[in-house]
């Protein structure tokens, strides 16, 4: 099983399989990167600089801002970026806020 403590790296196929299981996929790249390189289907874009604030929002505000149900602290979430550095930071942020 994949667990946050191990900070696992996922292959593209593993991510595709996880997305079938209703895992929330948060892309922490900047908006200009999404515009330039493309959006990953069914992911939501929350740039790393906004992530801490986003994960502490009121669920109604989160839904309005990101058009997605806010994850609970126990919901499965996958973070992605371009090279893996920012997604590891995002994982650390989420864990520091009590996400498992």
PDB file of C-alpha atoms in Angstrom:
ATOM      1  CA  UNK A   1       0.000   0.000   0.000  1.00  0.00           C
ATOM      2  CA  UNK A   2       1.153   3.529  -0.692  1.00  0.00           C
ATOM      3  CA  UNK A   3       1.688   5.626   2.368  1.00  0.00           C
ATOM      4  CA  UNK A   4       2.728   9.217   2.726  1.00  0.00           C
ATOM      5  CA  UNK A   5       5.478   8.422   5.203  1.00  0.00           C
ATOM      6  CA  UNK A   6       7.437   6.725   2.447  1.00  0.00           C
ATOM      7  CA  UNK A   7       6.937   9.657   0.051  1.00  0.00           C
ATOM      8  CA  UNK A   8       6.472   7.201  -2.804  1.00  0.00           C
ATOM      9  CA  UNK A   9       7.156   8.136  -6.379  1.00  0.00           C
ATOM     10  CA  UNK A  10       4.446   6.935  -8.710  1.00  0.00           C
ATOM     11  CA  UNK A  11       4.769   5.831 -12.274  1.00  0.00           C
ATOM     12  CA  UNK A  12       2.356   7.205 -14.842  1.00  0.00           C
ATOM     13  CA  UNK A  13       0.479   3.886 -14.883  1.00  0.00           C
ATOM     14  CA  UNK A  14       0.222   3.797 -11.055  1.00  0.00           C
ATOM     15  CA  UNK A  15      -1.208   7.307 -11.122  1.00  0.00           C
ATOM     16  CA  UNK A  16      -3.726   6.335 -13.806  1.00  0.00           C
ATOM     17  CA  UNK A  17      -4.805   3.351 -11.700  1.00  0.00           C
ATOM     18  CA  UNK A  18      -5.118   5.482  -8.562  1.00  0.00           C
ATOM     19  CA  UNK A  19      -7.219   8.067 -10.383  1.00  0.00           C
ATOM     20  CA  UNK A  20      -9.765   5.346 -11.173  1.00  0.00           C
ATOM     21  CA  UNK A  21     -10.170   4.922  -7.396  1.00  0.00           C
ATOM     22  CA  UNK A  22     -11.229   8.562  -6.844  1.00  0.00           C
ATOM     23  CA  UNK A  23      -7.901   9.785  -5.522  1.00  0.00           C
ATOM     24  CA  UNK A  24      -7.682  13.580  -5.460  1.00  0.00           C
ATOM     25  CA  UNK A  25      -4.803  14.647  -7.726  1.00  0.00           C
ATOM     26  CA  UNK A  26      -3.372  18.078  -6.926  1.00  0.00           C
ATOM     27  CA  UNK A  27      -0.912  19.526  -9.438  1.00  0.00           C
ATOM     28  CA  UNK A  28       1.270  22.056  -7.582  1.00  0.00           C
ATOM     29  CA  UNK A  29       2.864  23.596 -10.677  1.00  0.00           C
ATOM     30  CA  UNK A  30       2.411  27.312 -11.360  1.00  0.00           C
ATOM     31  CA  UNK A  31      -0.516  28.342 -13.564  1.00  0.00           C
ATOM     32  CA  UNK A  32       1.819  29.451 -16.389  1.00  0.00           C
ATOM     33  CA  UNK A  33       3.293  25.933 -16.425  1.00  0.00           C
ATOM     34  CA  UNK A  34      -0.188  24.443 -16.851  1.00  0.00           C
ATOM     35  CA  UNK A  35      -0.841  26.893 -19.707  1.00  0.00           C
ATOM     36  CA  UNK A  36       2.486  26.089 -21.345  1.00  0.00           C
ATOM     37  CA  UNK A  37       2.808  22.333 -20.777  1.00  0.00           C
ATOM     38  CA  UNK A  38      -0.812  21.284 -20.351  1.00  0.00           C
ATOM     39  CA  UNK A  39      -3.149  20.142 -17.618  1.00  0.00           C
ATOM     40  CA  UNK A  40      -3.175  16.581 -16.380  1.00  0.00           C
ATOM     41  CA  UNK A  41      -6.732  15.270 -16.870  1.00  0.00           C
ATOM     42  CA  UNK A  42      -8.865  15.253 -13.717  1.00  0.00           C
ATOM     43  CA  UNK A  43      -6.236  17.035 -11.643  1.00  0.00           C
ATOM     44  CA  UNK A  44      -6.775  20.320  -9.862  1.00  0.00           C
ATOM     45  CA  UNK A  45      -4.125  23.006  -9.980  1.00  0.00           C
ATOM     46  CA  UNK A  46      -3.156  24.540  -6.650  1.00  0.00           C
ATOM     47  CA  UNK A  47       0.256  26.199  -7.021  1.00  0.00           C
ATOM     48  CA  UNK A  48       2.628  25.253  -4.202  1.00  0.00           C
ATOM     49  CA  UNK A  49       2.591  28.834  -2.867  1.00  0.00           C
ATOM     50  CA  UNK A  50      -1.188  28.586  -2.307  1.00  0.00           C
ATOM     51  CA  UNK A  51      -1.314  25.030  -0.987  1.00  0.00           C
ATOM     52  CA  UNK A  52      -0.983  25.643   2.780  1.00  0.00           C
ATOM     53  CA  UNK A  53      -3.771  28.222   2.664  1.00  0.00           C
ATOM     54  CA  UNK A  54      -5.936  26.032   0.406  1.00  0.00           C
ATOM     55  CA  UNK A  55      -5.676  22.998   2.686  1.00  0.00           C
ATOM     56  CA  UNK A  56      -6.838  25.124   5.626  1.00  0.00           C
ATOM     57  CA  UNK A  57      -9.816  26.704   3.837  1.00  0.00           C
ATOM     58  CA  UNK A  58     -13.406  26.286   4.785  1.00  0.00           C
ATOM     59  CA  UNK A  59     -14.707  23.393   2.605  1.00  0.00           C
ATOM     60  CA  UNK A  60     -17.294  25.662   0.945  1.00  0.00           C
ATOM     61  CA  UNK A  61     -14.615  28.206   0.043  1.00  0.00           C
ATOM     62  CA  UNK A  62     -12.350  25.410  -1.276  1.00  0.00           C
ATOM     63  CA  UNK A  63     -15.161  24.117  -3.511  1.00  0.00           C
ATOM     64  CA  UNK A  64     -15.847  27.629  -4.854  1.00  0.00           C
ATOM     65  CA  UNK A  65     -12.163  28.335  -5.510  1.00  0.00           C
ATOM     66  CA  UNK A  66     -11.095  24.979  -6.983  1.00  0.00           C
ATOM     67  CA  UNK A  67     -14.407  23.480  -8.158  1.00  0.00           C
ATOM     68  CA  UNK A  68     -13.636  20.304  -6.230  1.00  0.00           C
ATOM     69  CA  UNK A  69     -14.668  18.856  -2.886  1.00  0.00           C
ATOM     70  CA  UNK A  70     -12.066  19.636  -0.242  1.00  0.00           C
ATOM     71  CA  UNK A  71     -10.198  16.507   0.850  1.00  0.00           C
ATOM     72  CA  UNK A  72     -10.586  15.338   4.424  1.00  0.00           C
ATOM     73  CA  UNK A  73      -7.413  14.664   6.384  1.00  0.00           C
ATOM     74  CA  UNK A  74      -7.768  10.936   5.680  1.00  0.00           C
ATOM     75  CA  UNK A  75      -8.693  11.126   1.971  1.00  0.00           C
ATOM     76  CA  UNK A  76      -6.111   9.795  -0.487  1.00  0.00           C
ATOM     77  CA  UNK A  77      -4.332  12.669  -2.246  1.00  0.00           C
ATOM     78  CA  UNK A  78      -1.575  12.609  -4.866  1.00  0.00           C
ATOM     79  CA  UNK A  79       0.620  15.658  -5.513  1.00  0.00           C
ATOM     80  CA  UNK A  80       2.487  16.204  -8.750  1.00  0.00           C
ATOM     81  CA  UNK A  81       4.756  18.849 -10.251  1.00  0.00           C
ATOM     82  CA  UNK A  82       7.325  18.924 -13.046  1.00  0.00           C
ATOM     83  CA  UNK A  83      10.306  17.151 -11.484  1.00  0.00           C
ATOM     84  CA  UNK A  84       9.181  15.947  -8.051  1.00  0.00           C
ATOM     85  CA  UNK A  85      10.729  18.552  -5.770  1.00  0.00           C
ATOM     86  CA  UNK A  86       7.618  20.669  -5.236  1.00  0.00           C
ATOM     87  CA  UNK A  87       5.337  17.647  -4.869  1.00  0.00           C
ATOM     88  CA  UNK A  88       7.579  16.370  -2.034  1.00  0.00           C
ATOM     89  CA  UNK A  89       7.285  19.808  -0.396  1.00  0.00           C
ATOM     90  CA  UNK A  90       3.507  19.667  -0.874  1.00  0.00           C
ATOM     91  CA  UNK A  91       3.423  16.273   0.826  1.00  0.00           C
ATOM     92  CA  UNK A  92       5.361  17.717   3.759  1.00  0.00           C
ATOM     93  CA  UNK A  93       2.950  20.669   4.003  1.00  0.00           C
ATOM     94  CA  UNK A  94      -0.089  18.371   3.970  1.00  0.00           C
ATOM     95  CA  UNK A  95       1.396  16.072   6.604  1.00  0.00           C
ATOM     96  CA  UNK A  96       2.273  19.071   8.816  1.00  0.00           C
ATOM     97  CA  UNK A  97      -1.434  20.022   8.668  1.00  0.00           C
ATOM     98  CA  UNK A  98      -2.455  16.561   9.843  1.00  0.00           C
ATOM     99  CA  UNK A  99      -3.197  14.849   6.529  1.00  0.00           C
ATOM    100  CA  UNK A 100      -2.387  11.155   6.634  1.00  0.00           C
TER     101      UNK A 100
END
